[in-house]
Structure formats: C-alpha cells, structure tokens
mmCIF file of C-alpha atoms in Angstrom:
data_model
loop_
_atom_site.group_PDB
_atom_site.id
_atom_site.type_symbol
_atom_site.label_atom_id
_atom_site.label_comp_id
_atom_site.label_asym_id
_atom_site.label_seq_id
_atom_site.Cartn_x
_atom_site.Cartn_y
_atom_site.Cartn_z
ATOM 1 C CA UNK A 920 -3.661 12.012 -13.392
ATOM 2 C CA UNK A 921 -6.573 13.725 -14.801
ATOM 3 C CA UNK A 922 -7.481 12.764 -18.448
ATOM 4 C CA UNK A 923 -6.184 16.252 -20.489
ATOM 5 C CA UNK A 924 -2.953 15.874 -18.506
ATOM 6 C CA UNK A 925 -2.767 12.083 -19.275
ATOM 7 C CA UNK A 926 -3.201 12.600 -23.093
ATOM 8 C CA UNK A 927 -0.634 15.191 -23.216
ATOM 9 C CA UNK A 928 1.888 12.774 -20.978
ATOM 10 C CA UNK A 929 0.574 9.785 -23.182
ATOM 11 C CA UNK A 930 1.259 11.851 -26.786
ATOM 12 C CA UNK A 931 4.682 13.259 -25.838
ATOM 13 C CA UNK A 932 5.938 9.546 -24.367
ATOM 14 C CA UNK A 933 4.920 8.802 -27.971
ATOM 15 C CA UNK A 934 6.808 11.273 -29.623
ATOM 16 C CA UNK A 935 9.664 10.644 -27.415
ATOM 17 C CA UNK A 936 9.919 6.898 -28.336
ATOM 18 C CA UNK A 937 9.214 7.889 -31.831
ATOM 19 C CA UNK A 938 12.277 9.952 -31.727
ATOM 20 C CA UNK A 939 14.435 7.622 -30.411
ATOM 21 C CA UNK A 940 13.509 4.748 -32.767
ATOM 22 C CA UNK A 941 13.729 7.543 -35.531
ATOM 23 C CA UNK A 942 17.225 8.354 -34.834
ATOM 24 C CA UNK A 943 18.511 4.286 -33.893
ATOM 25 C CA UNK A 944 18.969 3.392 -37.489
ATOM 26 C CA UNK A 945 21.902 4.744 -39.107
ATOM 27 C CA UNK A 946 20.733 7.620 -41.410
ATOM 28 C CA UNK A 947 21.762 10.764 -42.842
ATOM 29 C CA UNK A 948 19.241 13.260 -41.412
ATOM 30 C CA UNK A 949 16.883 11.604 -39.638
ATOM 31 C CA UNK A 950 13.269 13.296 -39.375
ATOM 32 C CA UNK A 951 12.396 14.441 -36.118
ATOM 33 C CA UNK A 952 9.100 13.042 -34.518
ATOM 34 C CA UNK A 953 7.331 16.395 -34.663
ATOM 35 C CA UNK A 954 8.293 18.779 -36.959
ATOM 36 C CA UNK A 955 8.234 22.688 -36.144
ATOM 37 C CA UNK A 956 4.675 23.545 -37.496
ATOM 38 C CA UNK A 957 3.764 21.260 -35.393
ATOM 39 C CA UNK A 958 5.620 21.922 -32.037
ATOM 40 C CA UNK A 959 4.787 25.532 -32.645
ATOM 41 C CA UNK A 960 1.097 24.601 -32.540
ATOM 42 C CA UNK A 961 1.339 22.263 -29.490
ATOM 43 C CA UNK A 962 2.758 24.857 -27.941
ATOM 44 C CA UNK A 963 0.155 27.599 -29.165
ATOM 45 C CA UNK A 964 -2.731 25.444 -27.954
ATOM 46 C CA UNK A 965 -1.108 24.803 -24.394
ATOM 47 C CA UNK A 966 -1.156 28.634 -24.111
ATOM 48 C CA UNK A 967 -4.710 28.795 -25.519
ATOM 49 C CA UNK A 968 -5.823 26.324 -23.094
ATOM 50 C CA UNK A 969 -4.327 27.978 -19.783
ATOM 51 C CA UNK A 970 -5.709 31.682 -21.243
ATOM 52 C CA UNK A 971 -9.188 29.792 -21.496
ATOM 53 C CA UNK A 972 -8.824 28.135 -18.310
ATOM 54 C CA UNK A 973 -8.112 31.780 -16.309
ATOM 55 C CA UNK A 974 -11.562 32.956 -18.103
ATOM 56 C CA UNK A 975 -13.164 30.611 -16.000
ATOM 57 C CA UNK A 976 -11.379 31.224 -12.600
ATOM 58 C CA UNK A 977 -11.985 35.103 -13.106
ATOM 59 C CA UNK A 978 -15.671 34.744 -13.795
ATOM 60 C CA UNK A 979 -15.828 32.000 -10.900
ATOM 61 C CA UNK A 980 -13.233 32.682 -8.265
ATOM 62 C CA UNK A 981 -14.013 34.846 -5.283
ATOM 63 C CA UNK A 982 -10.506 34.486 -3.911
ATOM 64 C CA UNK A 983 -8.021 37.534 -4.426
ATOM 65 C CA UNK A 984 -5.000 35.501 -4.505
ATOM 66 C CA UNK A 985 -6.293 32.664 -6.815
ATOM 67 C CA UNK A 986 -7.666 35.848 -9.169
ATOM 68 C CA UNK A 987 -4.316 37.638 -9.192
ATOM 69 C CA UNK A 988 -2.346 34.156 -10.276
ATOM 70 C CA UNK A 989 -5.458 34.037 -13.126
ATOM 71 C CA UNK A 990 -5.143 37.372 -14.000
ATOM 72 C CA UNK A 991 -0.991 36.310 -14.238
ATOM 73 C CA UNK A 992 -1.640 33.121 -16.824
ATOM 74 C CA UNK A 993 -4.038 35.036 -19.041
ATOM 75 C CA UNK A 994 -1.443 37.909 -19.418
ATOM 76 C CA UNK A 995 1.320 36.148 -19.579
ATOM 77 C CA UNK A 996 -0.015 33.445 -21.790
ATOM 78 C CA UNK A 997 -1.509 35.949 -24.450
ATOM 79 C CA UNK A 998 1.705 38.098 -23.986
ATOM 80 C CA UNK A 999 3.565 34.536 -24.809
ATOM 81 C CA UNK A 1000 1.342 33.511 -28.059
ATOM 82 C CA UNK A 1001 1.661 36.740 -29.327
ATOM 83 C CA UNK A 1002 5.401 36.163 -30.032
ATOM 84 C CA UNK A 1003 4.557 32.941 -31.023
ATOM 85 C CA UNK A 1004 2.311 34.382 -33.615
ATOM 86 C CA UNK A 1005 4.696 37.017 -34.388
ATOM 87 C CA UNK A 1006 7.615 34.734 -34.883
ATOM 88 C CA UNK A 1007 5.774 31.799 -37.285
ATOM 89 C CA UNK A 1008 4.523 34.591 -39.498
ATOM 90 C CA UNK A 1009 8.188 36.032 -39.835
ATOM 91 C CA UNK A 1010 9.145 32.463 -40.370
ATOM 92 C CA UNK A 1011 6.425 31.922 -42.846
ATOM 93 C CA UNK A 1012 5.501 28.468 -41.051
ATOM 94 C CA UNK A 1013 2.120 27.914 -40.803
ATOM 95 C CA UNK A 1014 1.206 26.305 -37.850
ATOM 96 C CA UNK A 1015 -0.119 22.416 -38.125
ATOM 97 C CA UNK A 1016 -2.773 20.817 -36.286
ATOM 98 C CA UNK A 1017 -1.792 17.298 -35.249
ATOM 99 C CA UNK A 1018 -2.760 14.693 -32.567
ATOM 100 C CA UNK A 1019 -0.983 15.940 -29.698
ATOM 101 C CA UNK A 1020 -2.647 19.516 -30.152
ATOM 102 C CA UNK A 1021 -6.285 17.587 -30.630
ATOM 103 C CA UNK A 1022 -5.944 15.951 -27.338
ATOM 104 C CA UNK A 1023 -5.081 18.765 -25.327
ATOM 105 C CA UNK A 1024 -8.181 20.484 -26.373
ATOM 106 C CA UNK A 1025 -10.394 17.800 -26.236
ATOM 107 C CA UNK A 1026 -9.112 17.086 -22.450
ATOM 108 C CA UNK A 1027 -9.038 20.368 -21.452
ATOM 109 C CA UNK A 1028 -12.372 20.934 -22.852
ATOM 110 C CA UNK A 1029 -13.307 18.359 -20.609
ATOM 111 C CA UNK A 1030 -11.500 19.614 -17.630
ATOM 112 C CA UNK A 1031 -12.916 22.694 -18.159
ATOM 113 C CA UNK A 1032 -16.778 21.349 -17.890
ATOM 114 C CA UNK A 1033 -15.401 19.316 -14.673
ATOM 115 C CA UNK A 1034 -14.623 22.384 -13.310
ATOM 116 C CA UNK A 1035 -17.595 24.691 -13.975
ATOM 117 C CA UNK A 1036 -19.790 22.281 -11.763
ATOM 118 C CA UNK A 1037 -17.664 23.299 -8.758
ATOM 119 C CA UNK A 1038 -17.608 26.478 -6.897
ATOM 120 C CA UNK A 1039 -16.064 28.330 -3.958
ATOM 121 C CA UNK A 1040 -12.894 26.744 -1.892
ATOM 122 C CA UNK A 1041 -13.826 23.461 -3.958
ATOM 123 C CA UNK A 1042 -13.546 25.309 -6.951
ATOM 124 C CA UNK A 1043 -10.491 27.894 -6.326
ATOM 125 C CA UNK A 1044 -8.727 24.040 -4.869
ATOM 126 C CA UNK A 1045 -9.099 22.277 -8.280
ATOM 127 C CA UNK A 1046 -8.331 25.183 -10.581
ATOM 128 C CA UNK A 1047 -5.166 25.578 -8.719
ATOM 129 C CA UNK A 1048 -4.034 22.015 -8.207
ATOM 130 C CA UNK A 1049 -4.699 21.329 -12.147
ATOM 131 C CA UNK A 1050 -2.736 24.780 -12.736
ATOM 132 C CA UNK A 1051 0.334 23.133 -10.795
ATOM 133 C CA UNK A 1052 -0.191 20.035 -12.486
ATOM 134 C CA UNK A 1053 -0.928 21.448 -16.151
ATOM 135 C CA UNK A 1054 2.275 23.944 -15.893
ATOM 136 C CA UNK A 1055 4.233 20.415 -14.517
ATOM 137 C CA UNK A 1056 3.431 18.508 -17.619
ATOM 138 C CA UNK A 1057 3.867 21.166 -20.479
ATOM 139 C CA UNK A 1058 7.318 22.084 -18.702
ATOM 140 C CA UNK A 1059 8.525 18.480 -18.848
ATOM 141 C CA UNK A 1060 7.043 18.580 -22.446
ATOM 142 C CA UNK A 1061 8.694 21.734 -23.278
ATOM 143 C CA UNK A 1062 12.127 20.541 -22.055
ATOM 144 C CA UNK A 1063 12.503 16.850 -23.205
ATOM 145 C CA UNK A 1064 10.313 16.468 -26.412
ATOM 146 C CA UNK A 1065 9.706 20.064 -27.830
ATOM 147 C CA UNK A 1066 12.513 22.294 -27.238
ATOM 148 C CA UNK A 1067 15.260 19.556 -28.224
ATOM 149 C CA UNK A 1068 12.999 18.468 -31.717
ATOM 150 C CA UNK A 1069 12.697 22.268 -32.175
ATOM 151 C CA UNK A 1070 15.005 22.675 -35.650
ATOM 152 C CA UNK A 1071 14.812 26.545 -35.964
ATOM 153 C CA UNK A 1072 17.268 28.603 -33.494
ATOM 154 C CA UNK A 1073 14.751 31.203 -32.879
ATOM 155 C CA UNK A 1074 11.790 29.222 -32.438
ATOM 156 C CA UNK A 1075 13.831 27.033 -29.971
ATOM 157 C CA UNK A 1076 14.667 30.233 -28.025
ATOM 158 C CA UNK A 1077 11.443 30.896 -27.620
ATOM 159 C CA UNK A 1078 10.634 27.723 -26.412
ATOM 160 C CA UNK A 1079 13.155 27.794 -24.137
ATOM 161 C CA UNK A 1080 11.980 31.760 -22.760
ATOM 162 C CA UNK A 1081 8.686 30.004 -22.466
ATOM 163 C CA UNK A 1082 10.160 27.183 -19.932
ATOM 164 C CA UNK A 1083 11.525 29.557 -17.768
ATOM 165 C CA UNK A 1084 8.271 31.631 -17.790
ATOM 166 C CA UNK A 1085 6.227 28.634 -17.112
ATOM 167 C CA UNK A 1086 8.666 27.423 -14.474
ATOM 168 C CA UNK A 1087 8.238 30.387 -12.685
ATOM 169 C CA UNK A 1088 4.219 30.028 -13.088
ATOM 170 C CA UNK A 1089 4.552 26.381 -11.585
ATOM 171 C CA UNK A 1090 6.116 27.708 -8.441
ATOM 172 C CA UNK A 1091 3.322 30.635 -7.609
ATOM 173 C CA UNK A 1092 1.222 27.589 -8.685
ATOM 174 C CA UNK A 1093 2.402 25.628 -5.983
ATOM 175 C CA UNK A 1094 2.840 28.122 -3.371
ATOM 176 C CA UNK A 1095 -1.152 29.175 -3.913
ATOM 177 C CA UNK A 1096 -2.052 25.364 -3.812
ATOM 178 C CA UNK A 1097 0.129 25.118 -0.878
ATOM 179 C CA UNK A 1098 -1.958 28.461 1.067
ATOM 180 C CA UNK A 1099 -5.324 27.013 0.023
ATOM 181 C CA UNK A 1100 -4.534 23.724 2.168
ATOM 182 C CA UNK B 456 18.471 93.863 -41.901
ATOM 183 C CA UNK B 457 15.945 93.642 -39.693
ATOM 184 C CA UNK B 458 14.242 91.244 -41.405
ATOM 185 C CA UNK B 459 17.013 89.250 -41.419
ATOM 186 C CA UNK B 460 17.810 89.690 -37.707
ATOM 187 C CA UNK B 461 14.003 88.117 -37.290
ATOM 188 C CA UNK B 462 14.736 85.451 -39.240
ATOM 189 C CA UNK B 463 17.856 84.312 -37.425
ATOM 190 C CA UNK B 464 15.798 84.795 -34.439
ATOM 191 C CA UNK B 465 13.577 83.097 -35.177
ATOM 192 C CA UNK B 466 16.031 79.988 -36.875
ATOM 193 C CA UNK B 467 17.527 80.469 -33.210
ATOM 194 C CA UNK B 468 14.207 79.772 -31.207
ATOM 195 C CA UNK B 469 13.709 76.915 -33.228
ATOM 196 C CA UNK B 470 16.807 75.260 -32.486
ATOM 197 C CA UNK B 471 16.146 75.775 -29.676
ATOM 198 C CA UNK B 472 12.739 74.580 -28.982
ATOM 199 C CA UNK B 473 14.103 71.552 -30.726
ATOM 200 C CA UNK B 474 16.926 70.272 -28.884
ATOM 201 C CA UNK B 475 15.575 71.026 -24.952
ATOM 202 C CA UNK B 476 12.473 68.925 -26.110
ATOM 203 C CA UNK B 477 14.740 65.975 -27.343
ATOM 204 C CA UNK B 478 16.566 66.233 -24.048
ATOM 205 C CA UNK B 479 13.832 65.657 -22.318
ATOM 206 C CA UNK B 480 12.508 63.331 -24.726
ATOM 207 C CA UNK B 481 15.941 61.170 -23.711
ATOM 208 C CA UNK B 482 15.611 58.074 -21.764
ATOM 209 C CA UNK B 483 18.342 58.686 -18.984
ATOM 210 C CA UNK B 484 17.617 62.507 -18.202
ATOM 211 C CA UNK B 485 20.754 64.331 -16.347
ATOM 212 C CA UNK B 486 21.812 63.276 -12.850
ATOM 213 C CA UNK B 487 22.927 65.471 -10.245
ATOM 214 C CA UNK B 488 26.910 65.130 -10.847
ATOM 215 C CA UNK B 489 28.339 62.676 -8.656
ATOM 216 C CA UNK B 490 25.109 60.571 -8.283
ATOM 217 C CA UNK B 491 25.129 57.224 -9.806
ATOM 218 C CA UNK B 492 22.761 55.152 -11.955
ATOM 219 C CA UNK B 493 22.842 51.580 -11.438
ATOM 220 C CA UNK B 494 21.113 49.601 -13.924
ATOM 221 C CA UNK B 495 18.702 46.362 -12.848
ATOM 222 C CA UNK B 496 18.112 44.018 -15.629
ATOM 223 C CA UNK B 497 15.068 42.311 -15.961
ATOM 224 C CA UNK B 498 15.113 38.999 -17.857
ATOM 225 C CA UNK B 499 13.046 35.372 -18.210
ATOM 226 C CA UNK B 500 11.123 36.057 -14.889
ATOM 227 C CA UNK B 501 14.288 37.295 -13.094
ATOM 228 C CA UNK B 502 15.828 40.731 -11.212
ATOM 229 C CA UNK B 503 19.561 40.772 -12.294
ATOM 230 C CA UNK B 504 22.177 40.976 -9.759
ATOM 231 C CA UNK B 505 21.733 43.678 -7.111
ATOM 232 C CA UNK B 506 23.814 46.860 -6.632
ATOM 233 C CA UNK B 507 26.016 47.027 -4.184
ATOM 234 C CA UNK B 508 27.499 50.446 -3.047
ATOM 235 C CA UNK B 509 24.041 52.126 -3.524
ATOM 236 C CA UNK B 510 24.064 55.880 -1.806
ATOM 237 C CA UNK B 511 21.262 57.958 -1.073
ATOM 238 C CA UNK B 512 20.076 60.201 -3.962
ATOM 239 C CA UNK B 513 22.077 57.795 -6.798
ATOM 240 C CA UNK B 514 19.189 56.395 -9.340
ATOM 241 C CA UNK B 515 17.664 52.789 -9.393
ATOM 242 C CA UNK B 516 16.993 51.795 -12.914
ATOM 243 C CA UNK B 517 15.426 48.583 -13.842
ATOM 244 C CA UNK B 518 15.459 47.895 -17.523
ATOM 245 C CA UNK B 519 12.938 45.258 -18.716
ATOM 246 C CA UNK B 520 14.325 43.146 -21.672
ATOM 247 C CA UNK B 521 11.615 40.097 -20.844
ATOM 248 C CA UNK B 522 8.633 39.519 -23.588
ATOM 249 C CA UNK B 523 6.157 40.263 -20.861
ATOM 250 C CA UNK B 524 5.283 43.545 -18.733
ATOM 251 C CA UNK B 525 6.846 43.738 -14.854
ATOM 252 C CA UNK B 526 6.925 45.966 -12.304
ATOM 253 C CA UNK B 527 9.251 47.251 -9.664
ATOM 254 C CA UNK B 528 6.819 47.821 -6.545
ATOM 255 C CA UNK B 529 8.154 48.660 -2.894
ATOM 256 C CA UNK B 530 6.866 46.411 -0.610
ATOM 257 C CA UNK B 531 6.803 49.475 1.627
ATOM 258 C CA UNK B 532 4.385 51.365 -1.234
ATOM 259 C CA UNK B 533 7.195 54.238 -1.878
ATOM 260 C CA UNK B 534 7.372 53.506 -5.384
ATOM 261 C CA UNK B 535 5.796 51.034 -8.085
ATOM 262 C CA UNK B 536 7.286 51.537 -11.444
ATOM 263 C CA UNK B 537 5.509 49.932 -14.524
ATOM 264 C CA UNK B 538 7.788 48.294 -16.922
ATOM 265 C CA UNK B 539 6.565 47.348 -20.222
ATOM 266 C CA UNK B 540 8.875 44.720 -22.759
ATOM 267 C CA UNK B 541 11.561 46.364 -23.990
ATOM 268 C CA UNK B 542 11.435 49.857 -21.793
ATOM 269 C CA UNK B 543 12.947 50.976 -18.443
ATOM 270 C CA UNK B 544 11.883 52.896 -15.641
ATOM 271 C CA UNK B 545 13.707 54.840 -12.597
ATOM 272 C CA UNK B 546 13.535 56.243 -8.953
ATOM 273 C CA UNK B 547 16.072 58.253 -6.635
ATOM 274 C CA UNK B 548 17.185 55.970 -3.939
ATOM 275 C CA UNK B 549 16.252 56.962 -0.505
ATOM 276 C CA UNK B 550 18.415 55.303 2.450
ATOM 277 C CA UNK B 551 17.400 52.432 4.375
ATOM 278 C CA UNK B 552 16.634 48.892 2.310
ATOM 279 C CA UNK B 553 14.781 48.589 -0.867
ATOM 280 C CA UNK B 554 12.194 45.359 -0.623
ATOM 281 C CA UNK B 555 10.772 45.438 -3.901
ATOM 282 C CA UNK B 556 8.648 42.615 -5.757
ATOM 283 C CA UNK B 557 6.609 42.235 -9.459
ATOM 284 C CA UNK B 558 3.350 43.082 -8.754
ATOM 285 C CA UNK B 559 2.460 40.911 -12.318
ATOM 286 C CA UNK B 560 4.384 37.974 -10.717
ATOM 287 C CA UNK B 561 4.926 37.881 -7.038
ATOM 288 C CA UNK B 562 7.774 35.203 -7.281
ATOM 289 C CA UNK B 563 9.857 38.239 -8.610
ATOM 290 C CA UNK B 564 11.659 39.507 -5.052
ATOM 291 C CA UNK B 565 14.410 41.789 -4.977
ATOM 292 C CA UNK B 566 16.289 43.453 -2.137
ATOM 293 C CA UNK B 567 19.010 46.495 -2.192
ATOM 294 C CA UNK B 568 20.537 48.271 0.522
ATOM 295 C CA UNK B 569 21.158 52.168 0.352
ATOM 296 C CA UNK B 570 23.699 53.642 2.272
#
C-alpha cells in the first residue's frame, strides 16, 4: 500500500477503535470519534485531492480513455464539493482541519511528485491503479467510519450520495486498469 | 369607440403573446394525442427502470435528479441529450432498440426496446 493510502487506512482504523472504545463504557451520549466539521473536511480534502490528481493526468496523459476517466473525477469531484460547500455553509459548520485531513494531503502530495517523474503507459498505469486504489480506501472510509459518525441527516445523505458516486468511479477505475494490462 | 376597440385589441394581442410563449416556455410541450411519454429517472449514478411497451413516435424522457450533469447518448449517434442536475431532456422514439450510455460516465448503460 502506497504511503497516502496507508495514512488514510492507518487514521480511520484509529478513529474506528476510538469509536468503539468511546461507546464501551456506559454513558449517556457518548462523543463520536470525529465530529461533523471534521468528517465534512476529510471528506472535502479527499475530493480536493482526486480533482488535483486529474490536473496532472490531463496535462500528462496521452491516452483518450485514461483522459476521459480524468476529465470524469475532476467534474464529478468539483460538482461533489460544491454541495459540500453549499451544505456546511447552510449548516453554518465550519469545516475543521484535523489529522486525518493533514495526512491525506501530505501523502498525496507525495504521490503526486511520485507520479510526475513517470510518463507514458508507465505513467497512465500508476495514475490509474492509485485511482482504483484511492476510490477503494475513501469508499471503505466513507461507509464504516464517516457516514455512520456523521450526526446531521443531511450531511449523512450526502455522504452516502457520495459512496455511490465514488463506487461507481471505482468500477470505471478498475475496468481502465483492467484495459491498460 | 375606436379607441377603445384598439385598446382591447391591443389587451387581446397581449394575452396573447403571453400565454403561447409560456406554452412553449413549458417543460413537457404537447404530444401528438395517443403518443406516450415515459419518464427515465436518473439518480446516484443510475438509469431507472426501463419502459416497457415503448411504440414508435411515443417520447423518451430522462429526468436527471443526480447532483452531477449526465447524458443520454445513443450508442448508435441518433441522439445525445445533455442533462444538467435537476433538468430533463426528451426524444421521439424511433423503432428498433435504444442502446444508450452517459457519455460523463460510461458505466451508465441503458437499453429499451421500441415496438
């Protein structure tokens, strides 16, 4: 597992274990691991990071078919955060930076520097093999750690519109990754 | 009296420039009677169920209620509808089968038959 995809793995087993200590001990309302600012930034910055990441496949990628699928994830993924920026201002949440955020964009940062040193098939291969793995990981995250902590309805339906985006976005992933073999 | 006779005239051509322009301004303009619409929903990366009993000449309308744009595009090239969030679009069914996809996202498929 590359090291972006390992942090976010590593921060949301965290938050998973911290959620079910939090809610072992007998107590009225127990606080959730991650509260909504929070989830609604993690999820902000995963969209961020795939928008930035199709930047670099559309200046770099010669391929038609691995262009169209980057051409999908920055659409999609602006059209996505755009709700998401919609809905925390209607909420009046603000949204808050926390670890799990800070290591996605340090990793993908890093990912993203990995992958500017390749080009052609070797190139258009590991920008679509991450993309499979990236959507993988955020979807797991999305279903087991941020959709259930989620504590507002409508923020939680959009969480959960987002899954079944993203789960479609993992399957042209795979398909492309499967054509480029 | 004649200027009243203008007047009404012209109260008349009013009206009537009005309400033929928000007829047409209407999202489902009039069929040909006997023609029927069937309605495809679009929702969370998904076609809605298909049509069945789809004849020649009845209308095809998808209706987008996802956050992000779609399209209805024949495979075949006969039609490619643009459908941004929250609007619909329509063609007139010809016979034969309808292979349509999301030129946005090709994992949207969708296939009708027209009798």
């Amino acid at each position: 597992m590359n090291k972006p995809l390992l942090a976010l793995a590593l921060a949301f087993g965290i938050a998973s274990v911290a959620s079910v200590q939090a809610q072992t001990p007998p107590a009225a309302s127990p606080a959730p691991a991650i509260n909504d600012a929070q989830i609604a930034h993690i999820a902000y910055t995963a969209g961020v990071i795939d928008v930035t990441a199709a930047k670099q496949a559309l200046q770099k990628s010669h391929n038609k078919a691995v262009r169209a699928f980057a051409e999908e994830m920055q659409r999609d993924h602006t059209a996505v955060n755009e709700q998401a920026l919609a809905l925390v201002k209607k909420l009046g949440v603000t949204p808050q930076d926390n670890p799990t955020s800070q290591s996605l964009a340090s990793g993908a940062a890093d990912e993203q520097k990995k992958l500017a040193t390749l080009s052609g098939s070797a190139y258009d291969k590991a920008y679509v093999d991450n993309e499979v793995a990236y959507h993988k990981t955020v979807n797991g995250a999305l279903s087991g750690t941020l959709i259930p902590s989620a504590q507002n309805a409508e923020l939680k339906s959009l969480l959960e519109t987002g899954l079944k985006l993203f789960q479609s976005h993992q399957m042209h992933a795979e398909h492309l990754a499967q054509s480029l073999k | 009296m004649l200027r009243t006779t203008i007047l009404l005239a012209g109260l008349l051509a009013l009206t009537g420039g009005i309400l033929p322009a928000s007829a047409s301004n209407a999202k489902r303009p009039a069929t040909t009677p006997g023609h029927h619409v069937h309605v495809i929903v679009i929702d969370q990366m998904q076609y809605g169920p298909m049509p069945t009993d789809v004849h020649a000449g009845d209308i095809i309308e998808w209706a987008n209620k996802d956050i992000l744009e779609h399209s209805a595009t024949a495979r075949d090239g006969h039609f490619d509808v643009d459908l941004k969030p929250g609007t619909s679009g329509r063609i007139t069914a010809t016979a034969g089968t309808l292979a349509f996809f999301c030129k946005f996202h090709p994992t949207m498929t969708g296939t009708l038959v027209v009798k």
